[in-house]
Coordinates of C-alpha atoms in Angstrom, one line a residue:
M101 CA 0.1 -0.1 0.0
K102 CA 3.0 2.3 0.7
K103 CA 4.1 1.8 -2.9
I104 CA 0.7 2.7 -4.3
T105 CA 0.1 5.8 -2.4
P106 CA 2.8 7.8 -4.4
F107 CA 1.5 6.8 -7.7
L108 CA -2.1 7.9 -6.4
L109 CA -0.6 11.2 -5.5
V110 CA 1.2 11.7 -9.0
L111 CA -2.2 10.8 -10.5
L112 CA -4.2 13.2 -8.6
G113 CA -1.4 16.0 -9.2
F114 CA -1.8 15.1 -13.0
L115 CA -5.6 15.7 -12.8
A116 CA -5.1 18.8 -10.9
V117 CA -2.7 20.2 -13.4
S118 CA -5.2 19.2 -16.2
A119 CA -8.0 21.0 -14.6
S120 CA -5.8 24.0 -14.0
A121 CA -4.8 24.0 -17.5
Q122 CA -8.5 24.9 -18.3
E123 CA -8.3 28.3 -16.7
I124 CA -7.9 31.4 -19.0
S125 CA -5.9 34.5 -18.4
I126 CA -6.5 38.1 -19.3
Q127 CA -4.0 40.8 -19.5
A128 CA -4.2 44.7 -20.3
Q129 CA -1.3 47.0 -21.2
A130 CA -1.6 50.8 -21.9
E131 CA 1.0 52.8 -23.7
P132 CA 2.0 55.5 -22.9
R133 CA 0.9 56.2 -19.5
Q134 CA 1.8 59.8 -19.4
V135 CA 0.0 61.8 -22.1
N136 CA -1.4 65.3 -22.7
V137 CA -4.9 66.2 -23.1
G138 CA -6.2 64.9 -26.6
E139 CA -3.4 62.4 -27.2
N140 CA -3.7 58.9 -28.0
I141 CA -3.4 56.0 -25.5
R142 CA -3.2 52.4 -27.0
L143 CA -5.0 49.8 -24.7
Q144 CA -4.4 46.3 -25.6
V145 CA -6.4 43.5 -24.2
V146 CA -5.2 39.8 -24.5
I147 CA -7.0 36.9 -23.4
E148 CA -5.6 33.2 -23.9
G149 CA -6.4 29.9 -22.5
Q150 CA -6.5 26.2 -23.2
V151 CA -10.2 26.4 -24.1
N152 CA -12.5 27.8 -27.0
I153 CA -13.2 31.4 -25.7
N154 CA -15.9 33.4 -27.4
G155 CA -17.0 36.9 -26.9
E156 CA -15.7 40.3 -26.2
P157 CA -14.3 41.6 -23.0
K158 CA -16.4 43.9 -20.7
M159 CA -14.7 47.4 -20.6
P160 CA -15.1 49.5 -17.4
D161 CA -16.6 52.9 -17.2
L162 CA -14.3 55.4 -18.7
P163 CA -16.1 58.9 -18.2
D164 CA -12.6 60.7 -18.4
F165 CA -11.8 59.1 -21.9
Q166 CA -13.2 59.0 -25.3
V167 CA -13.0 55.3 -26.3
Y168 CA -12.7 53.9 -29.9
K169 CA -12.3 50.4 -31.1
A170 CA -9.1 50.0 -33.2
G171 CA -9.2 46.3 -34.2
S172 CA -9.4 42.8 -32.9
A173 CA -7.8 39.4 -33.7
T174 CA -9.0 35.9 -32.6
N175 CA -6.6 32.8 -33.0
F176 CA -7.5 29.1 -32.5
N177 CA -5.2 26.0 -32.6
I178 CA -5.5 22.6 -32.1
I179 CA -2.4 20.6 -31.1
N180 CA -2.7 16.9 -30.2
G181 CA -6.5 17.2 -30.3
R182 CA -6.5 20.0 -27.7
V183 CA -7.8 23.4 -28.5
S184 CA -6.1 26.6 -27.4
S185 CA -7.3 30.1 -28.3
S186 CA -6.1 33.7 -28.0
L187 CA -8.1 36.9 -28.4
Q188 CA -6.7 40.4 -28.7
F189 CA -8.6 43.5 -28.6
T190 CA -7.1 47.2 -29.2
F191 CA -8.8 50.3 -28.1
I192 CA -7.8 54.1 -28.5
L193 CA -8.5 56.1 -25.5
V194 CA -8.2 59.9 -25.7
P195 CA -8.2 61.8 -22.4
K196 CA -10.7 64.8 -22.0
H197 CA -8.9 66.8 -19.3
T198 CA -5.9 66.8 -16.9
G199 CA -5.4 64.7 -13.9
T200 CA -4.5 61.5 -12.8
F201 CA -7.0 58.7 -13.8
T202 CA -7.5 54.8 -13.3
I203 CA -8.3 52.5 -16.2
G204 CA -10.5 50.0 -14.2
A205 CA -10.5 46.3 -14.7
V206 CA -11.3 44.7 -18.1
S207 CA -13.1 41.4 -17.5
I208 CA -14.4 38.5 -19.2
G209 CA -16.8 35.7 -18.1
Y210 CA -16.1 32.2 -18.8
N211 CA -17.7 28.9 -17.3
N212 CA -19.4 30.9 -14.4
K213 CA -16.1 32.5 -13.6
I214 CA -14.9 36.3 -14.0
Y215 CA -11.4 36.8 -15.2
S216 CA -10.3 40.5 -14.7
T217 CA -7.1 42.7 -15.4
A218 CA -5.4 44.8 -13.0
P219 CA -6.2 48.6 -13.0
I220 CA -3.9 50.8 -14.9
Q221 CA -3.0 54.4 -13.8
I222 CA -2.8 57.1 -16.5
T223 CA -1.4 60.7 -15.9
V224 CA -2.6 63.5 -18.1
G225 CA -0.7 66.6 -18.5
G226 CA -2.1 70.1 -19.4
G227 CA -0.4 70.2 -23.0
T228 CA -2.7 70.0 -25.9
G229 CA -2.0 66.9 -28.2
S230 CA -2.3 66.8 -32.0
R231 CA -5.6 65.4 -31.8
A232 CA -7.3 67.2 -28.9
A233 CA -10.8 66.2 -27.6
P234 CA -13.7 68.7 -28.1
G235 CA -13.6 71.2 -25.3
T236 CA -9.9 71.7 -24.9
A237 CA -7.8 74.8 -24.8
P238 CA -8.3 77.2 -28.0
V239 CA -5.9 77.1 -30.7
S240 CA -3.2 79.7 -30.6
P241 CA -0.5 80.4 -33.2
G242 CA 1.9 78.3 -31.2
N243 CA 0.0 75.1 -31.3
A244 CA -2.4 75.5 -34.4
P245 CA -3.0 72.3 -36.1
P246 CA -3.0 71.8 -39.8
V247 CA -5.2 74.2 -41.9
A248 CA -7.8 73.1 -44.5
V249 CA -9.0 75.9 -46.6
G250 CA -12.5 75.8 -48.1
N251 CA -16.1 74.6 -47.2
A252 CA -14.8 71.6 -45.0
G253 CA -17.5 69.1 -44.6
G254 CA -20.2 70.9 -46.7
A255 CA -20.7 73.4 -43.7
S256 CA -21.6 76.6 -45.8
K257 CA -25.0 76.7 -44.7
H258 CA -23.7 77.2 -41.2
A259 CA -21.6 80.0 -42.0
N260 CA -21.0 82.6 -39.3
E261 CA -22.6 80.3 -36.5
P262 CA -20.3 80.2 -33.5
V263 CA -20.5 76.4 -33.0
F264 CA -22.2 73.8 -35.0
I265 CA -22.0 70.1 -36.1
T266 CA -22.5 68.1 -39.2
T267 CA -22.7 64.5 -40.1
Q268 CA -21.8 63.3 -43.6
V269 CA -21.3 59.9 -45.4
D270 CA -19.2 59.2 -48.6
R271 CA -22.0 57.5 -50.5
H272 CA -25.8 57.4 -50.1
E273 CA -26.3 53.9 -52.2
V274 CA -24.4 50.6 -51.4
Y275 CA -24.8 46.9 -51.4
M276 CA -25.4 45.1 -48.2
N277 CA -22.1 44.8 -46.3
E278 CA -20.2 47.3 -48.5
P279 CA -18.8 50.0 -46.2
V280 CA -20.1 53.5 -45.7
T281 CA -17.7 55.9 -44.3
M282 CA -19.7 58.4 -41.7
T283 CA -17.8 61.7 -40.7
F284 CA -18.9 63.6 -37.7
R285 CA -17.4 67.2 -37.4
F286 CA -17.7 69.7 -34.6
Y287 CA -17.0 73.2 -35.7
S288 CA -16.1 76.1 -33.2
R289 CA -14.8 79.5 -33.4
I290 CA -15.2 80.6 -29.8
P291 CA -13.7 79.3 -26.4
I292 CA -15.7 76.2 -25.0
L293 CA -16.3 76.4 -21.2
S294 CA -17.0 72.7 -20.4
Q295 CA -16.5 69.3 -21.9
P296 CA -19.2 68.7 -24.5
Q297 CA -21.9 65.9 -24.1
F298 CA -21.7 64.0 -27.2
Q299 CA -24.4 61.5 -28.4
P300 CA -23.4 59.6 -31.5
P301 CA -26.1 59.0 -34.2
S302 CA -28.2 55.8 -34.0
T303 CA -27.0 53.3 -36.8
S304 CA -29.7 50.7 -36.6
G305 CA -29.4 48.3 -39.5
F306 CA -25.6 48.7 -39.7
W307 CA -22.6 47.0 -38.2
S308 CA -20.2 49.8 -37.1
E309 CA -16.6 50.0 -36.7
D310 CA -14.6 53.0 -35.2
L311 CA -12.0 54.5 -37.3
P312 CA -9.6 56.2 -34.9
P313 CA -7.9 58.2 -34.4
Q314 CA -10.0 61.6 -34.3
K315 CA -8.4 64.4 -36.1
E316 CA -8.2 68.1 -35.5
Y317 CA -7.7 71.0 -38.0
I318 CA -8.4 74.5 -38.9
A319 CA -10.9 74.9 -41.8
T320 CA -12.2 78.0 -43.5
V321 CA -16.0 78.4 -43.9
Q322 CA -17.2 81.3 -45.9
G323 CA -14.1 83.4 -45.1
V324 CA -14.5 82.5 -41.4
E325 CA -11.8 80.3 -39.6
Y326 CA -13.0 77.4 -37.4
R327 CA -11.4 74.8 -35.3
V328 CA -12.8 71.3 -36.5
I329 CA -12.8 67.9 -34.5
E330 CA -13.5 65.1 -36.8
I331 CA -14.5 61.6 -36.0
K332 CA -15.0 58.7 -38.6
T333 CA -17.0 55.5 -38.4
A334 CA -17.2 52.6 -40.9
L335 CA -20.9 51.4 -41.3
F336 CA -21.8 48.0 -43.0
P337 CA -25.7 47.5 -43.8
T338 CA -26.8 44.3 -42.5
T339 CA -30.0 44.6 -44.4
A340 CA -31.5 45.6 -47.5
G341 CA -33.6 48.6 -48.0
K342 CA -33.7 52.2 -46.9
L343 CA -31.9 53.0 -43.7
T344 CA -31.6 56.0 -41.6
I345 CA -28.6 57.2 -39.8
G346 CA -30.2 59.3 -37.0
P347 CA -29.1 62.6 -36.1
A348 CA -26.0 63.2 -33.9
T349 CA -26.5 65.5 -30.8
L350 CA -23.8 67.5 -28.7
V351 CA -24.5 69.8 -25.7
V352 CA -21.9 72.4 -25.1
Q353 CA -21.3 75.4 -22.8
I354 CA -20.1 78.5 -24.6
E355 CA -19.2 81.9 -23.7
D356 CA -22.1 84.5 -24.1
F357 CA -20.6 87.9 -23.5
N358 CA -22.7 91.0 -24.2
R359 CA -20.8 93.2 -26.5
R360 CA -23.2 96.2 -26.3
S361 CA -21.5 97.5 -23.0
M362 CA -17.7 97.9 -22.8
D363 CA -17.8 100.2 -19.7
P364 CA -15.9 98.4 -17.0
F365 CA -17.8 100.3 -14.3
A366 CA -21.3 99.2 -15.6
D367 CA -23.3 96.4 -13.8
E368 CA -23.8 94.6 -17.0
F369 CA -20.1 94.2 -17.5
F370 CA -19.7 92.3 -14.1
R371 CA -22.7 90.2 -14.8
N372 CA -21.1 89.1 -18.1
F373 CA -17.5 88.7 -16.5
F374 CA -19.0 86.3 -13.8
S375 CA -21.3 84.6 -16.2
S376 CA -21.2 80.8 -16.7
G377 CA -21.9 81.1 -20.2
R378 CA -24.8 79.8 -22.3
Q379 CA -25.8 76.0 -23.0
V380 CA -26.2 75.3 -26.7
A381 CA -27.8 72.0 -27.8
L382 CA -26.5 71.0 -31.4
K383 CA -28.1 68.5 -33.6
S384 CA -27.1 67.3 -37.0
D385 CA -29.6 66.2 -39.9
P386 CA -30.5 62.5 -40.3
I387 CA -29.1 60.6 -43.3
Q388 CA -30.8 58.4 -45.7
V389 CA -28.8 55.3 -47.1
L390 CA -30.0 52.8 -49.7
A391 CA -28.7 49.2 -49.2
K392 CA -29.2 47.1 -52.4
P393 CA -29.4 43.5 -52.0
I394 CA -26.9 41.0 -53.5
P395 CA -27.9 40.5 -57.2
E396 CA -29.5 37.0 -57.7
K397 CA -28.4 36.9 -61.4
N398 CA -25.4 34.8 -62.2
R399 CA -25.0 34.3 -58.6
P400 CA -22.7 31.0 -58.1
S401 CA -24.0 28.2 -55.8
A402 CA -20.7 28.4 -53.8
F403 CA -21.5 32.3 -52.7
S404 CA -21.7 32.6 -49.0
G405 CA -22.5 36.1 -48.7
T406 CA -19.0 37.7 -48.5
V407 CA -18.6 41.3 -50.0
G408 CA -15.6 43.3 -50.6
K409 CA -12.0 42.7 -52.3
W410 CA -10.5 39.4 -51.2
A411 CA -7.6 37.3 -51.7
L412 CA -6.8 33.5 -50.7
S413 CA -3.9 31.6 -49.7
A414 CA -3.4 27.9 -48.3
K415 CA -0.5 26.0 -46.9
L416 CA 0.2 22.7 -45.0
D417 CA 2.3 23.1 -41.8
R418 CA 4.7 20.7 -43.1
Q419 CA 5.6 18.9 -46.4
I420 CA 6.7 15.4 -45.1
A421 CA 4.8 13.6 -42.6
K422 CA 4.1 9.7 -41.4
V423 CA 0.8 7.8 -41.5
G424 CA -1.3 8.7 -38.5
E425 CA 0.7 12.1 -37.9
A426 CA -1.6 15.3 -37.7
V427 CA -1.1 17.8 -40.4
T428 CA -2.6 21.3 -40.3
L429 CA -4.0 22.9 -43.5
E430 CA -4.3 26.6 -43.0
I431 CA -6.5 28.7 -45.4
R432 CA -6.4 32.5 -45.2
I433 CA -9.0 34.8 -46.6
F434 CA -7.7 38.3 -46.5
G435 CA -8.7 41.9 -48.0
E436 CA -10.9 44.8 -47.6
G437 CA -14.4 44.7 -46.2
N438 CA -16.4 43.4 -43.2
V439 CA -14.4 40.2 -41.9
K440 CA -17.5 39.1 -40.1
S441 CA -19.3 38.7 -43.2
V442 CA -16.8 36.4 -44.7
G443 CA -18.9 33.0 -44.9
K444 CA -18.2 29.5 -44.2
M445 CA -15.1 27.9 -46.3
D446 CA -16.5 24.7 -48.2
L447 CA -13.4 22.3 -48.6
P448 CA -13.3 19.8 -51.5
P449 CA -13.3 16.1 -50.9
F450 CA -9.9 14.5 -49.7
T451 CA -8.6 11.4 -50.6
G452 CA -6.2 9.5 -48.3
F453 CA -6.7 11.6 -45.3
K454 CA -9.0 11.5 -42.4
V455 CA -10.5 15.0 -42.0
Y456 CA -11.4 16.7 -38.7
D457 CA -13.6 19.7 -37.8
T458 CA -12.4 23.2 -39.2
I459 CA -12.0 26.0 -36.5
S460 CA -11.6 29.6 -37.6
S461 CA -10.1 32.8 -36.4
S462 CA -10.2 36.4 -37.6
E463 CA -8.3 39.5 -37.1
V464 CA -9.8 43.0 -37.9
Q465 CA -7.3 45.9 -39.1
K466 CA -8.0 49.5 -39.5
Q467 CA -5.6 51.5 -41.7
E468 CA -6.1 55.0 -43.5
G469 CA -9.7 55.0 -42.8
R470 CA -10.5 51.6 -44.2
V471 CA -11.5 48.3 -42.4
R472 CA -9.6 45.4 -43.8
G473 CA -9.2 41.9 -42.1
V474 CA -8.1 38.3 -42.2
K475 CA -10.2 35.3 -41.7
T476 CA -8.1 32.2 -41.0
Y477 CA -9.2 28.6 -41.2
R478 CA -7.3 25.5 -39.8
T479 CA -8.4 22.0 -40.5
L480 CA -6.7 19.0 -39.0
L481 CA -5.7 16.3 -41.5
R482 CA -4.4 12.7 -40.8
P483 CA -2.9 10.9 -43.6
E484 CA -4.0 7.4 -43.6
V485 CA -1.9 5.8 -46.6
T486 CA 1.7 6.4 -47.8
G487 CA 2.8 8.1 -51.0
N488 CA 2.3 11.3 -52.4
L489 CA -1.0 12.6 -51.3
L490 CA -2.5 15.9 -53.0
V491 CA -4.8 18.4 -51.2
P492 CA -7.1 19.5 -54.0
A493 CA -7.3 22.9 -55.4
I494 CA -9.3 25.3 -53.0
G495 CA -11.5 28.1 -54.2
Y496 CA -13.6 30.8 -52.7
V497 CA -16.4 33.2 -54.3
Y498 CA -17.4 36.6 -53.2
F499 CA -19.2 39.6 -54.5
D500 CA -17.1 42.9 -55.6
P501 CA -19.4 45.8 -55.3
R502 CA -17.0 47.9 -57.3
S503 CA -17.3 45.8 -60.5
E504 CA -20.8 44.6 -59.5
K505 CA -19.5 41.0 -60.2
F506 CA -19.1 37.8 -58.5
E507 CA -15.4 37.0 -58.3
R508 CA -13.6 33.6 -57.6
V509 CA -10.2 33.2 -56.0
Q510 CA -8.5 29.9 -56.0
V511 CA -5.1 28.2 -54.7
P512 CA -3.5 25.6 -56.7
E513 CA -3.4 21.8 -55.1
L514 CA -0.9 21.2 -52.3
N515 CA 1.6 18.1 -52.0
L516 CA 2.3 16.1 -49.0
K517 CA 4.8 13.2 -48.9
V518 CA 3.7 10.4 -46.5
L519 CA 6.0 7.9 -45.1
P520 CA 5.4 4.7 -43.2
G521 CA 4.7 5.1 -39.3
D522 CA 7.3 3.9 -36.8
A523 CA 7.4 0.3 -35.7
R524 CA 7.2 -0.5 -32.0
E525 CA 10.3 -1.6 -30.5
A526 CA 10.1 -5.4 -29.6
T527 CA 11.1 -7.1 -26.4
V528 CA 12.3 -10.6 -25.8
S529 CA 13.1 -13.0 -22.9
A530 CA 16.6 -14.0 -22.0
G531 CA 16.2 -17.6 -23.2
T532 CA 15.7 -16.3 -26.6
V533 CA 18.5 -13.6 -26.6
G534 CA 21.0 -15.3 -29.0
A535 CA 18.3 -16.1 -31.7
A536 CA 16.6 -12.8 -31.5
E537 CA 19.9 -11.0 -31.9
A538 CA 20.7 -13.2 -35.0
S539 CA 17.6 -12.8 -36.8
A540 CA 16.5 -9.1 -36.0
P541 CA 19.7 -6.9 -34.9
S542 CA 17.1 -3.9 -34.3
V543 CA 15.6 -5.9 -31.2
K544 CA 16.2 -4.1 -27.9
V545 CA 17.6 -6.7 -25.3
M546 CA 16.3 -5.7 -21.9
A547 CA 18.4 -8.0 -19.7
K548 CA 20.8 -11.0 -19.9
D549 CA 21.4 -11.7 -16.1
I550 CA 20.8 -15.0 -14.6
R551 CA 19.2 -14.8 -11.1
Y552 CA 19.9 -17.9 -9.1
L553 CA 17.6 -19.5 -6.4
K554 CA 18.5 -19.4 -2.8
T555 CA 19.0 -22.8 -1.3
Q556 CA 19.8 -21.9 2.2
V557 CA 17.1 -20.0 4.2
S558 CA 17.1 -19.5 8.0
L559 CA 14.3 -21.1 9.7
D560 CA 15.2 -19.8 13.4
K561 CA 12.5 -17.2 13.4
A562 CA 8.9 -17.6 12.4
A563 CA 7.7 -15.3 9.7
K564 CA 5.2 -12.9 10.6
S565 CA 1.8 -13.6 9.2
W566 CA -0.6 -11.1 7.6
G567 CA -4.3 -11.0 7.5
P568 CA -6.5 -11.6 4.7
E569 CA -7.2 -7.9 4.5
F570 CA -3.5 -7.3 3.6
W571 CA -3.6 -9.8 0.8
L572 CA -6.9 -8.7 -0.5
A573 CA -5.7 -5.1 -0.7
G574 CA -2.2 -5.9 -2.0
F575 CA -3.5 -8.2 -4.8
G576 CA -6.9 -6.9 -5.5
L577 CA -6.7 -3.0 -5.4
P578 CA -3.7 -2.7 -8.0
P579 CA -5.7 -4.6 -10.9
V580 CA -8.7 -2.5 -10.0
L581 CA -6.6 0.7 -9.9
L582 CA -4.9 -0.2 -13.2
A583 CA -8.3 -0.9 -14.7
V584 CA -9.7 2.5 -13.8
I585 CA -6.7 4.0 -15.1
W586 CA -6.8 2.1 -18.4
F587 CA -10.4 3.0 -19.0
W588 CA -9.5 6.8 -18.0
R589 CA -6.6 6.8 -20.5
R590 CA -8.8 5.2 -23.2
Q591 CA -11.4 7.9 -22.7
Q592 CA -8.9 10.6 -23.0
D593 CA -7.3 9.2 -26.1
R594 CA -10.9 8.9 -27.8
L595 CA -11.6 12.4 -26.8
A596 CA -8.2 13.6 -28.3
A597 CA -8.7 11.5 -31.3
D598 CA -12.3 12.3 -32.0
P599 CA -13.2 15.8 -31.3
V600 CA -16.8 15.2 -32.5
Y601 CA -17.4 12.7 -29.6
A602 CA -15.8 15.0 -27.2
R603 CA -18.2 18.0 -28.3
K604 CA -21.2 15.8 -27.9
L605 CA -20.2 14.9 -24.4
T606 CA -20.0 18.5 -23.3
A607 CA -22.6 19.9 -25.6
E608 CA -25.5 20.2 -22.8
K609 CA -23.0 21.7 -20.3
S610 CA -21.7 24.3 -22.7
S611 CA -25.1 25.3 -23.7
R612 CA -26.3 25.7 -20.1
A613 CA -23.3 27.9 -19.4
A614 CA -24.2 30.1 -22.5
L615 CA -27.8 30.3 -21.2
R616 CA -26.5 31.5 -17.8
Q617 CA -24.2 34.2 -19.4
A618 CA -27.4 35.3 -21.5
H619 CA -29.5 35.5 -18.2
T620 CA -26.7 37.5 -16.5
A621 CA -26.3 39.9 -19.5
R622 CA -30.2 40.3 -19.5
M623 CA -30.2 41.0 -15.7
H624 CA -27.5 43.8 -16.5
K625 CA -29.5 45.0 -19.5
D626 CA -26.7 44.2 -21.8
S627 CA -28.8 43.5 -25.0
P628 CA -25.9 42.7 -27.6
R629 CA -24.2 40.3 -25.1
F630 CA -27.5 38.6 -24.2
Y631 CA -28.4 37.8 -28.0
S632 CA -24.8 36.6 -28.6
S633 CA -25.0 34.2 -25.6
L634 CA -28.4 33.1 -26.7
S635 CA -27.2 32.3 -30.2
Q636 CA -24.2 30.7 -29.0
A637 CA -26.3 28.3 -26.7
L638 CA -28.7 27.3 -29.5
M639 CA -26.2 27.0 -32.6
G640 CA -23.3 25.8 -30.3
Y641 CA -25.4 22.9 -28.7
L642 CA -27.1 21.9 -32.0
A643 CA -23.8 21.9 -33.9
D644 CA -22.1 19.9 -31.2
Q645 CA -24.8 17.2 -31.0
M646 CA -25.0 16.9 -34.9
G647 CA -21.1 16.8 -35.3
L648 CA -21.2 20.1 -37.3
S649 CA -18.5 22.8 -37.1
R650 CA -19.4 25.6 -34.8
S651 CA -17.3 28.1 -36.6
G652 CA -18.9 27.2 -40.1
V653 CA -22.3 25.7 -39.4
T654 CA -25.3 27.7 -40.9
Q655 CA -28.9 27.8 -39.8
R656 CA -30.1 26.2 -42.9
E657 CA -27.9 23.0 -42.2
I658 CA -29.3 23.0 -38.6
T659 CA -33.0 23.1 -39.6
Q660 CA -32.4 20.6 -42.4
R661 CA -30.8 18.0 -39.9
L662 CA -33.5 18.7 -37.3
A663 CA -36.1 18.0 -40.0
K664 CA -34.5 14.8 -40.9
A665 CA -34.5 13.9 -37.1
G666 CA -38.0 14.3 -36.8
A667 CA -38.4 17.8 -35.1
E668 CA -41.8 19.3 -35.4
E669 CA -41.9 21.9 -38.1
S670 CA -43.4 24.7 -35.8
K671 CA -40.6 24.3 -33.4
I672 CA -38.0 24.5 -36.3
N673 CA -39.7 27.6 -37.5
Q674 CA -39.4 29.0 -34.0
L675 CA -35.7 28.4 -33.8
A676 CA -35.2 30.0 -37.1
E677 CA -37.1 33.2 -36.2
L678 CA -35.2 33.3 -32.8
L679 CA -31.8 33.0 -34.6
D680 CA -32.8 35.8 -36.9
E681 CA -33.8 38.1 -33.9
C682 CA -30.5 37.2 -32.3
D683 CA -28.5 38.1 -35.6
F684 CA -30.4 41.2 -35.9
A685 CA -30.1 42.4 -32.2
R686 CA -26.3 41.6 -32.3
F687 CA -25.7 43.4 -35.6
A688 CA -28.3 46.1 -35.6
P689 CA -29.0 46.8 -31.9
G690 CA -32.0 49.0 -31.3
E691 CA -34.1 49.8 -28.3
L692 CA -33.9 47.7 -25.2
N693 CA -37.2 45.5 -24.7
E694 CA -36.6 43.6 -21.4
T695 CA -40.2 41.7 -21.7
E696 CA -39.0 40.6 -25.3
M697 CA -35.6 39.4 -23.9
E698 CA -37.2 37.4 -21.3
S699 CA -39.6 35.7 -23.5
H700 CA -36.7 34.9 -26.0
E701 CA -34.7 33.3 -23.0
Q702 CA -37.7 31.2 -22.1
L703 CA -38.3 30.0 -25.5
A704 CA -34.6 29.1 -26.0
E705 CA -34.7 27.0 -23.0
G706 CA -37.9 25.2 -24.1
L707 CA -36.3 24.7 -27.7
L708 CA -33.0 23.2 -26.2
T709 CA -35.2 20.6 -24.1
E710 CA -37.2 19.8 -27.1
F711 CA -34.3 19.3 -29.5
S712 CA -32.4 17.3 -27.0
R713 CA -35.3 14.9 -26.8
V714 CA -35.4 14.6 -30.6
L715 CA -31.8 14.1 -31.2
G716 CA -31.7 11.5 -28.1
K717 CA -34.2 9.5 -29.9
E718 CA -32.3 9.6 -33.2
K719 CA -29.3 8.5 -31.4
K720 CA -31.1 5.3 -29.9
A721 CA -32.6 4.6 -33.3

């Protein structure tokens, strides 16, 4: 028993390490930490773990900064059947005034736990940066930003007004998922007494991306110089039809001196001197945008909804492999457009390979006022035969709104040289050493010693007898323990070799965790996160149970498989409508409706219960 105990401790330690490996880490870094008012701070949040992490981090309240999203990247890997993921989010913070401020903890929830970063302290000086926020010190000849001469932003109708705002778009007619650049400008030719209160325009029906940093310059409007603050946003229509960008509003406190009395001894002069100014509410005009649907004419069957200008690349992580070794096929779709609209990558049939699920990751980049990105797909292949195997040519279809044509990009076939797998080393007994060495030089000899029997044994003292409990424990427990370890190891090997089986085992647990996240988001009145978690619970559970890829599964595949499994048509229709509601709420958020959210949560729970019963019957059949 004393010999067994250390082994048990090692086993328990291994299990503890395996459990701790499931934890995730989140870190935040801000550079620089000492800036002037209006200068940019780059905040980078990195989330890593040996699990499949989804969602975005929750930012703290930052009332002393203007916050812009500057890009994101997600990366997933499969190594020896285990999934690891890394998420990176970049934000631009622009301080509004001087002082010492704290960027609170950035957090993310996973598996009913909250992971947070450490707070970061920022010191903001009184100098004016090159990109000052609205309401900072007036421009002087020594710190004047670049000058733009002319009617900047089409502001001629506001000529001679002390302050005003405008909102413009670079085009009023686009295709779905084609970007529209919206530009907000704040014009001022008098000092501002307080930090303006800015309310950006509503963009229901669009998926939006900030285009930092904000700019500041001097513009001449009808012969009058104005200081201009400019903020740009990329908008991607998610639905077809006439869409409205609502008015932007800005409330600002400005000086309001009465110029009629310049007598320093007059009562009116003192009233003006001690005045706190006048509050002005500014409002821009709404904007109409026509989002055209993607043409049906000449639409290829392989088109998955991607719009923009894209290129394609593919590679294997090695050129030579052995039978049974894992080889990763990496496919990258990169270009300009909405990365989130890049649809599923349909792979051609493979010969000589066992093909596992495809996982995807994405990266959003913002350069020169444009949104670019990369969508990466990784597929695990295991060669099953020797020789030169071919990965077939891979193509992808997208719609180019500039040429108004469907385009196809393709990469040529890839070659993989497959060698035979390693033979296991053999062992032989001492009695056959000579023959084994002669016939098989590669055989590993374990021992050549002869152990002699002892013929003289002392009988002076009687040997101590052990009870039946000792012999039962000594001879019975090790086989039981070895059997348990063997079954456990076999289960782990199966989970590593068969990701589909592993996902089915954890499908219900994952869906319940996503439902709990949705409930928490509803309690915090976080509509986008609520619908994102609800969609993840439904699509994730059904994809896992059906053995489909989570990253590439479509609603159509899900509903077709449910119909074949015998699910009621009414339930399938309810699922389709609920998923549409989730997508619309995530990419085109509108007003918060708590009653509707609660109803959607109850419907999702009921559908999960119903489809679990249907899929359970199919499995038994």
